[in-house]
Coordinates of C-alpha atoms in Angstrom, one line a residue:
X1 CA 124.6 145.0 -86.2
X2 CA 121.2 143.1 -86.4
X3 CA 118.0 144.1 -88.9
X4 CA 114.7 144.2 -87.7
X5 CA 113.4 139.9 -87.6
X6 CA 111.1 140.9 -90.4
X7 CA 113.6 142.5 -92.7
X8 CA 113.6 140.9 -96.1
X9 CA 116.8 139.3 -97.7
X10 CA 116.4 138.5 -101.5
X11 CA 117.6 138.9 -105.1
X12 CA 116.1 140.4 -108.1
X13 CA 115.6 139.1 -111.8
X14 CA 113.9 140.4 -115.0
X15 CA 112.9 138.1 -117.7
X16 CA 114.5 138.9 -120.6
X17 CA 117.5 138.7 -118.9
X18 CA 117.2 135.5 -117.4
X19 CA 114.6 133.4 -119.1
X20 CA 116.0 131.8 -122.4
X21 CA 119.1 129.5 -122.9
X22 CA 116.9 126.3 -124.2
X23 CA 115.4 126.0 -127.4
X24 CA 111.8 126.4 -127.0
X25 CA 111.9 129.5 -124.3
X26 CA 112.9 132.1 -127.3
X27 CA 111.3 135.6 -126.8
X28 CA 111.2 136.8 -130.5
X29 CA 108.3 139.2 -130.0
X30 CA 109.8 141.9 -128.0
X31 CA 111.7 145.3 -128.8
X32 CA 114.6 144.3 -127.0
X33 CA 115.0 141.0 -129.0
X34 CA 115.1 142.7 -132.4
X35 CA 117.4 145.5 -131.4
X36 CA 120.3 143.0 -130.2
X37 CA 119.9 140.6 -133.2
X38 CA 119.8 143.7 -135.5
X39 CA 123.4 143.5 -138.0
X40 CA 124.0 146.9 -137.8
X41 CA 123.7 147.1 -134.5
X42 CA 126.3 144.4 -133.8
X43 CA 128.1 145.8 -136.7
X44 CA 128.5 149.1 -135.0
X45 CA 129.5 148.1 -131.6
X46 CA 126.0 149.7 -130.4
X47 CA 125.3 146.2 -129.2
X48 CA 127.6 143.1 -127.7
X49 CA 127.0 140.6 -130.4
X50 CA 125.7 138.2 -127.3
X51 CA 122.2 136.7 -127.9
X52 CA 119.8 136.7 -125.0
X53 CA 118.8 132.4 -126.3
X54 CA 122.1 131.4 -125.3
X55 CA 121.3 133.1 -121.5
X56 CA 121.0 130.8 -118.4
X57 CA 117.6 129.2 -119.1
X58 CA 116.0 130.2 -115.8
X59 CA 112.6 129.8 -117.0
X60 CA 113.8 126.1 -117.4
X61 CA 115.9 125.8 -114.2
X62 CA 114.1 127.9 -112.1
X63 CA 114.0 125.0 -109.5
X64 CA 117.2 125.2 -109.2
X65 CA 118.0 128.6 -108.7
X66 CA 115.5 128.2 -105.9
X67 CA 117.0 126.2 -104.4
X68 CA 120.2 128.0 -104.5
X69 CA 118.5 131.0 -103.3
X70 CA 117.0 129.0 -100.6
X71 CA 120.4 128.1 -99.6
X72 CA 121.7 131.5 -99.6
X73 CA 119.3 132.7 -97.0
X74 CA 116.6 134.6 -99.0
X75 CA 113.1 135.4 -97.9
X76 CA 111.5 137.2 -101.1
X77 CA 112.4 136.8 -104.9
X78 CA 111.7 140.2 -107.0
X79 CA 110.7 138.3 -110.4
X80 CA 108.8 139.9 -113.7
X81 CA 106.8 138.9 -116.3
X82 CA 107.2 139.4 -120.2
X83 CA 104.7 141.3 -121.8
X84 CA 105.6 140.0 -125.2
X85 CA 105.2 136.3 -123.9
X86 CA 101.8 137.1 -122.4
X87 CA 100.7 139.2 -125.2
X88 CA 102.4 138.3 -128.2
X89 CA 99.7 139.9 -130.5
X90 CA 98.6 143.3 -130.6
X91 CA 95.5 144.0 -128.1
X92 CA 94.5 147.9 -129.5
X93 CA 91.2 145.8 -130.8
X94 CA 89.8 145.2 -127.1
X95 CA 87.2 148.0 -126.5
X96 CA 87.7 149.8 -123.6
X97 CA 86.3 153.4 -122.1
X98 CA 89.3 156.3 -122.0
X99 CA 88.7 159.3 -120.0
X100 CA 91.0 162.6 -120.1
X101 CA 91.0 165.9 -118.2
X102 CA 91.4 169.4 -119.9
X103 CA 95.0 168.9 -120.5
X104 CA 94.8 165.7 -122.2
X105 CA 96.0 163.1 -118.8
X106 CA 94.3 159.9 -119.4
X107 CA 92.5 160.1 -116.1
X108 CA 90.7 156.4 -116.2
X109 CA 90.8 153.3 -118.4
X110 CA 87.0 151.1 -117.7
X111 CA 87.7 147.9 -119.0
X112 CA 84.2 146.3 -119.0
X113 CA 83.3 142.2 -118.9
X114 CA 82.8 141.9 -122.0
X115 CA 85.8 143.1 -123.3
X116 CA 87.8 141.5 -120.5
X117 CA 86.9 138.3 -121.7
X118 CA 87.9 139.0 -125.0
X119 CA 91.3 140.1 -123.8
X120 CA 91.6 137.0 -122.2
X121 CA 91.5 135.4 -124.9
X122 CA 94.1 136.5 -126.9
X123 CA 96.5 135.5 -123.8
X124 CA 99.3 133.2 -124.5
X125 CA 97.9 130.3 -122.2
X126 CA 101.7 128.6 -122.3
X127 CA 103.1 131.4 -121.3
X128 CA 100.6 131.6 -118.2
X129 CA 101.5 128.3 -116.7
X130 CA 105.5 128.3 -117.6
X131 CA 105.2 131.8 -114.9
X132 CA 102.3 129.8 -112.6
X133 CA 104.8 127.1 -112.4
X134 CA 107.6 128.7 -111.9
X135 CA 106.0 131.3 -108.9
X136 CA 104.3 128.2 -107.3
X137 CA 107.6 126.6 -106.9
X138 CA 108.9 129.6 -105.3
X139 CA 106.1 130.2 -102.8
X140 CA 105.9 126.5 -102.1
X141 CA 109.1 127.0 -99.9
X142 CA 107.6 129.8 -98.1
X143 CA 109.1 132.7 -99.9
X144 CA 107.6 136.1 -100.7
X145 CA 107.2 136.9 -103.8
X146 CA 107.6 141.2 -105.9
X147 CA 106.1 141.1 -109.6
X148 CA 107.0 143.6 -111.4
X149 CA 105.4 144.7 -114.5
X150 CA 107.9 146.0 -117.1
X151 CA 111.4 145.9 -117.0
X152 CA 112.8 147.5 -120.1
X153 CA 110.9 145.2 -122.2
X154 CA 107.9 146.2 -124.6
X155 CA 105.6 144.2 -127.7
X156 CA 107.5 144.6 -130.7
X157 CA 104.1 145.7 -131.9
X158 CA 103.9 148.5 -129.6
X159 CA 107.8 149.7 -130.1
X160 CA 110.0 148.2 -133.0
X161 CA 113.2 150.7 -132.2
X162 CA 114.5 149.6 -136.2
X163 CA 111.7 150.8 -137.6
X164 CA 111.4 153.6 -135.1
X165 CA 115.1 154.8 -136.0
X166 CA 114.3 154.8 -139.8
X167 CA 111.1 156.8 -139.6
X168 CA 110.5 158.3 -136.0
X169 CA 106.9 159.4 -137.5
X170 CA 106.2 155.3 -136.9
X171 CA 103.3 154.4 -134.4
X172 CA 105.6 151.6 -133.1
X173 CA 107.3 154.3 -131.0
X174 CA 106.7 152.8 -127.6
X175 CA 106.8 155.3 -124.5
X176 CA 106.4 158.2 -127.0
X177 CA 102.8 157.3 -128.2
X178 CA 100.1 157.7 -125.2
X179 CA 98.7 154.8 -126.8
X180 CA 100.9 152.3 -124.9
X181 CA 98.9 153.9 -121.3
X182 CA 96.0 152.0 -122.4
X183 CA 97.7 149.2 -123.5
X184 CA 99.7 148.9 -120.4
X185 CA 96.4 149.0 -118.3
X186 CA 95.0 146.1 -120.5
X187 CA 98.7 144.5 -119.8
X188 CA 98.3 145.2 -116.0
X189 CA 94.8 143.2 -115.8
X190 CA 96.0 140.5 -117.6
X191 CA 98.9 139.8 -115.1
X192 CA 96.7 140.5 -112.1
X193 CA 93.9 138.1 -113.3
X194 CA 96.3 135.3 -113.5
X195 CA 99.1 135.5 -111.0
X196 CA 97.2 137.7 -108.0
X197 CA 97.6 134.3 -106.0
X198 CA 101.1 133.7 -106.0
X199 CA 102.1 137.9 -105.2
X200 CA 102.8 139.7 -102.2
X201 CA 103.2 142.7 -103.3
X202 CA 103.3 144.3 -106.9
X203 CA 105.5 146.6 -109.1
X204 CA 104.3 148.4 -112.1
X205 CA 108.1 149.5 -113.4
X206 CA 111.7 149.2 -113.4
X207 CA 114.1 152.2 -113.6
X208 CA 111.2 154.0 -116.3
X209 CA 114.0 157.2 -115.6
X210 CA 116.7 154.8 -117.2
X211 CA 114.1 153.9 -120.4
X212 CA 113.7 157.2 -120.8
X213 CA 117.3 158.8 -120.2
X214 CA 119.2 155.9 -121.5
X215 CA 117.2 155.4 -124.5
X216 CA 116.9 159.1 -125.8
X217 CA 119.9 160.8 -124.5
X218 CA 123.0 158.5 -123.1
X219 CA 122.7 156.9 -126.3
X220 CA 126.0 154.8 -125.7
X221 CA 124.5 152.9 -123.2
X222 CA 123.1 150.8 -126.3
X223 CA 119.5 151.1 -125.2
X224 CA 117.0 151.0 -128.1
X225 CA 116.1 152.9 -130.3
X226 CA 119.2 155.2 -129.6
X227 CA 118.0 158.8 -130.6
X228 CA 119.1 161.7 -128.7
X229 CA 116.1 164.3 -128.3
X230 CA 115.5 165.7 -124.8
X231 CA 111.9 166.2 -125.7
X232 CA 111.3 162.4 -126.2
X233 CA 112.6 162.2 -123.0
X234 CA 110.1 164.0 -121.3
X235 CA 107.8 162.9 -123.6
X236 CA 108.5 159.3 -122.5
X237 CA 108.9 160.0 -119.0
X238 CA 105.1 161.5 -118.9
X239 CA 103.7 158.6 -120.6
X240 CA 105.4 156.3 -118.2
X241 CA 104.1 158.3 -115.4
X242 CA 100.3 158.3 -116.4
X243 CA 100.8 154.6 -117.6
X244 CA 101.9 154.0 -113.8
X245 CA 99.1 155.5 -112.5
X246 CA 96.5 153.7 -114.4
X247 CA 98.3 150.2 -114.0
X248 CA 98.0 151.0 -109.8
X249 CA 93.8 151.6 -110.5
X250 CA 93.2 148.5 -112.5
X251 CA 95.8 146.6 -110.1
X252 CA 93.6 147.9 -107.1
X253 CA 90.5 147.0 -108.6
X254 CA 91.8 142.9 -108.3
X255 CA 94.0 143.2 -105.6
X256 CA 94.2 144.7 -101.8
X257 CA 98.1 143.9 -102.2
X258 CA 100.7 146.8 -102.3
X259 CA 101.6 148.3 -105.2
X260 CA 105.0 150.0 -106.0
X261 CA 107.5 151.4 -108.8
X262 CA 111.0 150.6 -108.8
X263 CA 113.6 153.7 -109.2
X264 CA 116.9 153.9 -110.1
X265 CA 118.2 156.1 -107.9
X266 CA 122.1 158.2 -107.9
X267 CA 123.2 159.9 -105.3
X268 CA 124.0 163.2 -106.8
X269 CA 127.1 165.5 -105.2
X270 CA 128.7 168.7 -106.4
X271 CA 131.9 168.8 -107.6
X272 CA 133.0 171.3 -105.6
X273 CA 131.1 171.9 -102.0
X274 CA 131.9 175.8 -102.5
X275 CA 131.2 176.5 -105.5
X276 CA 127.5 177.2 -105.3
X277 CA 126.5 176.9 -108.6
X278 CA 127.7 173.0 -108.6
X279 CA 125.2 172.5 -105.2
X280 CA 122.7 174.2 -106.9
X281 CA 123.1 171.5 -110.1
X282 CA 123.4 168.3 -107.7
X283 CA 120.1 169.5 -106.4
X284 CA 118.9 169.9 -109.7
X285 CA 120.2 166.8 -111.2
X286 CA 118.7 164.7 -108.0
X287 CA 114.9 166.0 -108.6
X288 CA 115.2 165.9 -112.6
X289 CA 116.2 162.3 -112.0
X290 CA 115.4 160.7 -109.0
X291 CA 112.2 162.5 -107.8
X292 CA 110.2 164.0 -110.6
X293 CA 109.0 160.8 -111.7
X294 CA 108.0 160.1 -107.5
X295 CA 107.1 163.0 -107.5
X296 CA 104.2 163.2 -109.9
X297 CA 103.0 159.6 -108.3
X298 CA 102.7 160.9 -104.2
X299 CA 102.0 164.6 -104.6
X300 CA 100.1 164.4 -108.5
X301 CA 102.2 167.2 -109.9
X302 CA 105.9 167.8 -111.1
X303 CA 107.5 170.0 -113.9
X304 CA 106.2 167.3 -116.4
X305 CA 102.8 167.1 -115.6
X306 CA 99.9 168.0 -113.2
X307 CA 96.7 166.0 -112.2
X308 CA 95.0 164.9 -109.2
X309 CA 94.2 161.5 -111.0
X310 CA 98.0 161.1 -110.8
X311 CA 98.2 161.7 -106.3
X312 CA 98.6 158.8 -104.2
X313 CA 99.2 155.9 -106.8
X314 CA 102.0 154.0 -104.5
X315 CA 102.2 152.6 -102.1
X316 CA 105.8 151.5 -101.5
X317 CA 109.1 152.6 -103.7
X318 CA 111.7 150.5 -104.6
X319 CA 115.2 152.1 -104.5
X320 CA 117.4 150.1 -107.3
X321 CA 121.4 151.8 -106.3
X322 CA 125.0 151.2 -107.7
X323 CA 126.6 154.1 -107.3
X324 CA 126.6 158.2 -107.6
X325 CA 126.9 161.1 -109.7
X326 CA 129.0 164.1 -109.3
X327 CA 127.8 166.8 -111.2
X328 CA 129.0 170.5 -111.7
X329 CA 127.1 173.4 -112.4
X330 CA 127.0 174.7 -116.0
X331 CA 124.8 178.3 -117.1
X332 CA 125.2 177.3 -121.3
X333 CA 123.3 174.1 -121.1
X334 CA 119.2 173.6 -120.8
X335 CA 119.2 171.9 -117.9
X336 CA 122.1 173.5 -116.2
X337 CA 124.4 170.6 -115.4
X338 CA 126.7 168.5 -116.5
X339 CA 128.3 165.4 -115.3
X340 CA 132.2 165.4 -114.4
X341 CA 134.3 162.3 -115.9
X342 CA 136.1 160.2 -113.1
X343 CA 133.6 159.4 -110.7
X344 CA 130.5 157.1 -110.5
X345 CA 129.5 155.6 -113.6
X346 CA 131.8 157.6 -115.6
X347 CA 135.2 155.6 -114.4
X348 CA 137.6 153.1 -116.2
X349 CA 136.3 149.8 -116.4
X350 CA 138.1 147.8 -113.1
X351 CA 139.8 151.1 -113.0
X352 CA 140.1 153.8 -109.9
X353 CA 138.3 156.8 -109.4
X354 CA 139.6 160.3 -109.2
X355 CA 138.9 160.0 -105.7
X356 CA 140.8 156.8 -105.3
X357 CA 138.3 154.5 -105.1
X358 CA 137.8 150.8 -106.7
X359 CA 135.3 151.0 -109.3
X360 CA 133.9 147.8 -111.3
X361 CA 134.2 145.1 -114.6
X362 CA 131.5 148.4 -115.7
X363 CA 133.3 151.2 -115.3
X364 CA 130.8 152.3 -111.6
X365 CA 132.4 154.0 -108.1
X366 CA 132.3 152.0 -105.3
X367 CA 130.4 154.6 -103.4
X368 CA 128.6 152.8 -100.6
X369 CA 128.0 155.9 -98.6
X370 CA 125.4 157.1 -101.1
X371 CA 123.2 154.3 -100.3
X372 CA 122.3 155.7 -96.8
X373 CA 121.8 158.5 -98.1
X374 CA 119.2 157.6 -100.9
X375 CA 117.6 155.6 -98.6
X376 CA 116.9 158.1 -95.6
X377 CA 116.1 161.9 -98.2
X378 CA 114.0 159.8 -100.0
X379 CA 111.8 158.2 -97.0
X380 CA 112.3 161.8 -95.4
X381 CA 110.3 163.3 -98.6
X382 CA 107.8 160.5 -99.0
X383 CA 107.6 159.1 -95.7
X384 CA 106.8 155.7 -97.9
X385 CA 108.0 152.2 -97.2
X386 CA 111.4 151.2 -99.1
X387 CA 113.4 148.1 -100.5
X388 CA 117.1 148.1 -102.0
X389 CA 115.3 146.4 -104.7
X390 CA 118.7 146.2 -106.3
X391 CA 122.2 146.9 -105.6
X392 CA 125.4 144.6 -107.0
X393 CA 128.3 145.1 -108.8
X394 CA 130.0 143.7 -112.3
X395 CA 132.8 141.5 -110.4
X396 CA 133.7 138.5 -112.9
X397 CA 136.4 137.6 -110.2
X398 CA 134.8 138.6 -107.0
X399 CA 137.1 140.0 -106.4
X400 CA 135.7 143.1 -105.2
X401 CA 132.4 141.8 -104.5
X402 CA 132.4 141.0 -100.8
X403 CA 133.4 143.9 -99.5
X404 CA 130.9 145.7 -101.9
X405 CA 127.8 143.8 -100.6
X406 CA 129.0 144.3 -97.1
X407 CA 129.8 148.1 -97.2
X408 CA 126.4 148.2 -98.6
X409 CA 124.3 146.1 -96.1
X410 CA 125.9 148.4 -93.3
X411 CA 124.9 151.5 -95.5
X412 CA 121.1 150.3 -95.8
X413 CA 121.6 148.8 -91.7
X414 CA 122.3 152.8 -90.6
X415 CA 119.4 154.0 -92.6
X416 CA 116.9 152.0 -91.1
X417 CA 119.0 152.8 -87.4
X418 CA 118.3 156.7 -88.3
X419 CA 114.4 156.2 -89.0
X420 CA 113.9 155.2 -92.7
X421 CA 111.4 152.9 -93.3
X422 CA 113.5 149.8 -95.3
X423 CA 111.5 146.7 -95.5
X424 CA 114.3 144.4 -97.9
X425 CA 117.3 143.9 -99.7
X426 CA 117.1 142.4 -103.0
X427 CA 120.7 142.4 -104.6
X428 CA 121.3 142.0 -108.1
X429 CA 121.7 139.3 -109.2
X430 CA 121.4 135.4 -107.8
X431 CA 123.0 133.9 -111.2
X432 CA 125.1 135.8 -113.6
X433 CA 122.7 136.7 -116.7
X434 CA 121.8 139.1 -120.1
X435 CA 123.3 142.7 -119.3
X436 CA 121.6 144.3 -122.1
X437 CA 123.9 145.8 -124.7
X438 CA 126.7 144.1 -122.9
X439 CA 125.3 140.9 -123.4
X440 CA 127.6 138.5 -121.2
X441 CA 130.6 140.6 -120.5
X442 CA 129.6 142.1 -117.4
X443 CA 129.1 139.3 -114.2
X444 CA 126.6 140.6 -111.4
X445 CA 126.1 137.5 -110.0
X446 CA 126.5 135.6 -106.4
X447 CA 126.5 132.8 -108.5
X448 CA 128.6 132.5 -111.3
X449 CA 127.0 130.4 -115.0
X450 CA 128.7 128.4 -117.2
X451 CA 126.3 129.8 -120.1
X452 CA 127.3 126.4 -122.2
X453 CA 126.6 124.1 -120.0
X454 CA 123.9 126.5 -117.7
X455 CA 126.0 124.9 -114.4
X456 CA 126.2 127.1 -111.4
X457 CA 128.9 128.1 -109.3
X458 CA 129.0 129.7 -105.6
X459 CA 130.9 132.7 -105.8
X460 CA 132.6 133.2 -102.0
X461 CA 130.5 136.4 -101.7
X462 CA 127.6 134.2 -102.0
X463 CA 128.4 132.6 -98.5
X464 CA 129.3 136.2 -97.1
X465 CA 125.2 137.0 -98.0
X466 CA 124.4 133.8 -96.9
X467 CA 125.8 134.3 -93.5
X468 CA 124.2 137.9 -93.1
X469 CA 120.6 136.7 -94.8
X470 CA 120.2 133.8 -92.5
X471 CA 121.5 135.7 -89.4
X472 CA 119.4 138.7 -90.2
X473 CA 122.6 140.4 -89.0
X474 CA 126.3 141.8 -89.7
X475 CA 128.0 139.9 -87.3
X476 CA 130.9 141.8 -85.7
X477 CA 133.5 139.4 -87.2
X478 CA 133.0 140.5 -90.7
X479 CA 132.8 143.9 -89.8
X480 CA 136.9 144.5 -91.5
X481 CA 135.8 147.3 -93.4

């Protein structure tokens, strides 16, 4: 089973996740910092108790990690950049020209010279060559590099979820305030000014459906600031939409390089395949979550919000999958489904499913089947170029990893043998890191950390991508499964 020559092998990474671990490479200036050091919410179980300093130091031993990645086969790193690091001081001062239509859409964001340089100026110029350091090493050895944006992470000075959860009428309320749209574009030019030389192709988000789901409605996911309200997330989701939008002008106006969102996508199934109602809510449940936000970036329109300043702002999606959704159809609640315990990410932690299956250290299916599927409905309703721009399982014993990776690589192989367009495979993640609220209890990686001592260690699937990566094929011996 061989890939297309140019098909792209790789792993992904986010900053905040990976970066600290040394003194000296502390993030104290985003939300995410301040909501995992916050007492209560280690008191409370909301959070792990894990601190993202004592992480595996990547921003320190990013050499190597390349070289291990090297190693392992891969062609293109997916790596981000931390707004707070760049940015640690609020930017609302630098002048710029806002437009809106009738219905209040920030339509364009003119950021003149003048006010460019004085943006500039209130960069972080440490921060600028600890990332130019760290992407020149990578593209030295010939490797492609993704930049994404945002990953989760905002300015404490932008969204402090504490203060946030004590008086919701703060301005500090990130995604909720249109605000942070012009912000982000000011965000987006920085980045591009200084690292446009080092990308291949650009991201503005990751998973801006999970920020908005996971912080204002699956509140025990630990995601800040933890209010349930179904109208922040729509309110959210919008903002992240626009913000997208703008970030893909001001990218375009530097660059000729692709740019691209990242999506968590499920793939959602009825309960019961004759009950109608519950295929009528897995339909529901997949545009509501998957599409709506693609939606509004291709076409300019979805049930959140309408604009023609919104059409055509991407240029490649990136599909970030782990495993489904069932879902079954219900009449009392305002969206009209609701998800059925047992199956996907709704399982026993290293548990089995209700349909038998393994599922992981999280709690997630093993459900590789809804990879292909992703992949080829949503190239079939965009007709964009893709990447798995993440897909991994929490395996401390790798246990189940192996056959994971490789049911999926043959999942993403017969998508791109039925037509879709899939240009990569990114899997999360190299090196074992910073799972959010979990802190360090759940273990993606290929490569497992000693987070004392930062030492690496190949896990055996590691040499089961490495032999696919660097063949650019499944070869028929490891096809067991």
């Amino acid at each position: 089973m061989k890939f297309p020559t140019n098909f792209l092998f790789g792993f992904s990474e986010a900053g905040f996740q990976f970066e600290m671990g040394f003194p000296g490479l502390e993030d104290p200036r985003s939300d995410w910092w301040v909501w995992v050091h916050d007492p209560d919410n280690i008191a409370s179980g909301i959070v792990s108790g894990h601190l993202p300093e004592a992480g595996p130091g990547y921003l320190q031993l990013y050499g190597l990690d390349h070289d291990i990645a090297t190693r392992l086969g891969a062609d293109v790193l997916r790596l981000g950049v931390e707004w707070s690091r760049l940015l640690p001081e609020p930017t609302r001062d630098v002048s710029v020209s806002v437009e809106r239509d009738e219905e209040g859409v920030v339509t364009n964001v003119e950021l003149s010279e003048s006010s460019l340089r004085v943006l500039l100026e209130k960069v972080n110029k440490n921060a600028v060559e600890q990332y130019k350091a760290l992407f020149k090493d990578w593209v030295s050895r010939g490797g492609k590099l993704v930049l994404n944006l945002n990953h989760f992470t905002l300015p404490v000075w932008l969204h402090n979820p504490i203060e946030f959860r004590r008086n919701p009428n703060t301005p500090l309320s990130g995604w909720l305030s249109d605000e942070i749209i012009v912000e982000f574009v000011k965000y987006a030019r920085v980045v591009a000014e200084f690292f446009d030389e080092f990308v291949d192709m650009w991201s503005t988000m990751n998973e801006p459906n999970v920020v908005a789901t996971a912080g204002y409605l699956n509140v025990r996911s630990g995601f800040p600031p933890g209010i349930p309200n179904i109208n922040y997330v729509f309110q959210a989701l919008r903002n992240e939409i626009i913000a997208h939008a703008r970030a893909y002008d001001v990218l375009k106006e530097v660059t000729r390089k692709p740019v691209g969102v990242i999506q968590n996508l499920m793939c959602f199934e009825p309960h019961s395949k004759d009950r109608e109602e519950d295929i009528s809510a897995a339909e529901k449940a997949s545009v509501m979550y998957n599409y709506l936000f693609l939606d509004s970036i291709t076409r300019g329109e979805s049930m959140l919000v309408a604009s023609e300043s919104l059409k055509n702002r991407v240029d490649w999606v990136g599909i970030n999958y782990y495993t489904r959704m069932v879902v079954s159809g219900v009449k009392e609640s305002f969206i009209g489904w609701t998800y059925v315990p047992g199956y996907g990410f709704t399982c026993q932690p290293s548990g089995i499913s209700r349909e038998g299956r393994p599922c992981s250290d999280f709690g997630w299916e093993t459900y590789p089947e809804g990879l292909e599927k992703i992949l080829l409905e949503t190239y079939s309703r965009y007709k964009l170029p893709l990447i798995v721009s993440e897909n991994g399982i929490a395996d401390a014993t790798d246990k189940l990893r192996p056959s994971y990776l490789l049911t999926h690589l043959i999942s993403t192989l017969r998508a791109v043998e039925k037509g879709a367009d899939v240009r990569g495979y990114l899997y999360w993640a190299l090196i074992d890191n910073y799972e959010w609220a979990m802190g360090y209890n759940m273990r993606f990686g290929l490569v497992k950390v000693d987070f004392d001592t930062k030492k690496r260690y190949l896990r055996p699937s590691a040499l089961l991508f490495r032999e696919v990566a660097s063949r650019k094929e499944i070869p028929e011996d490891l096809l067991y499964v």
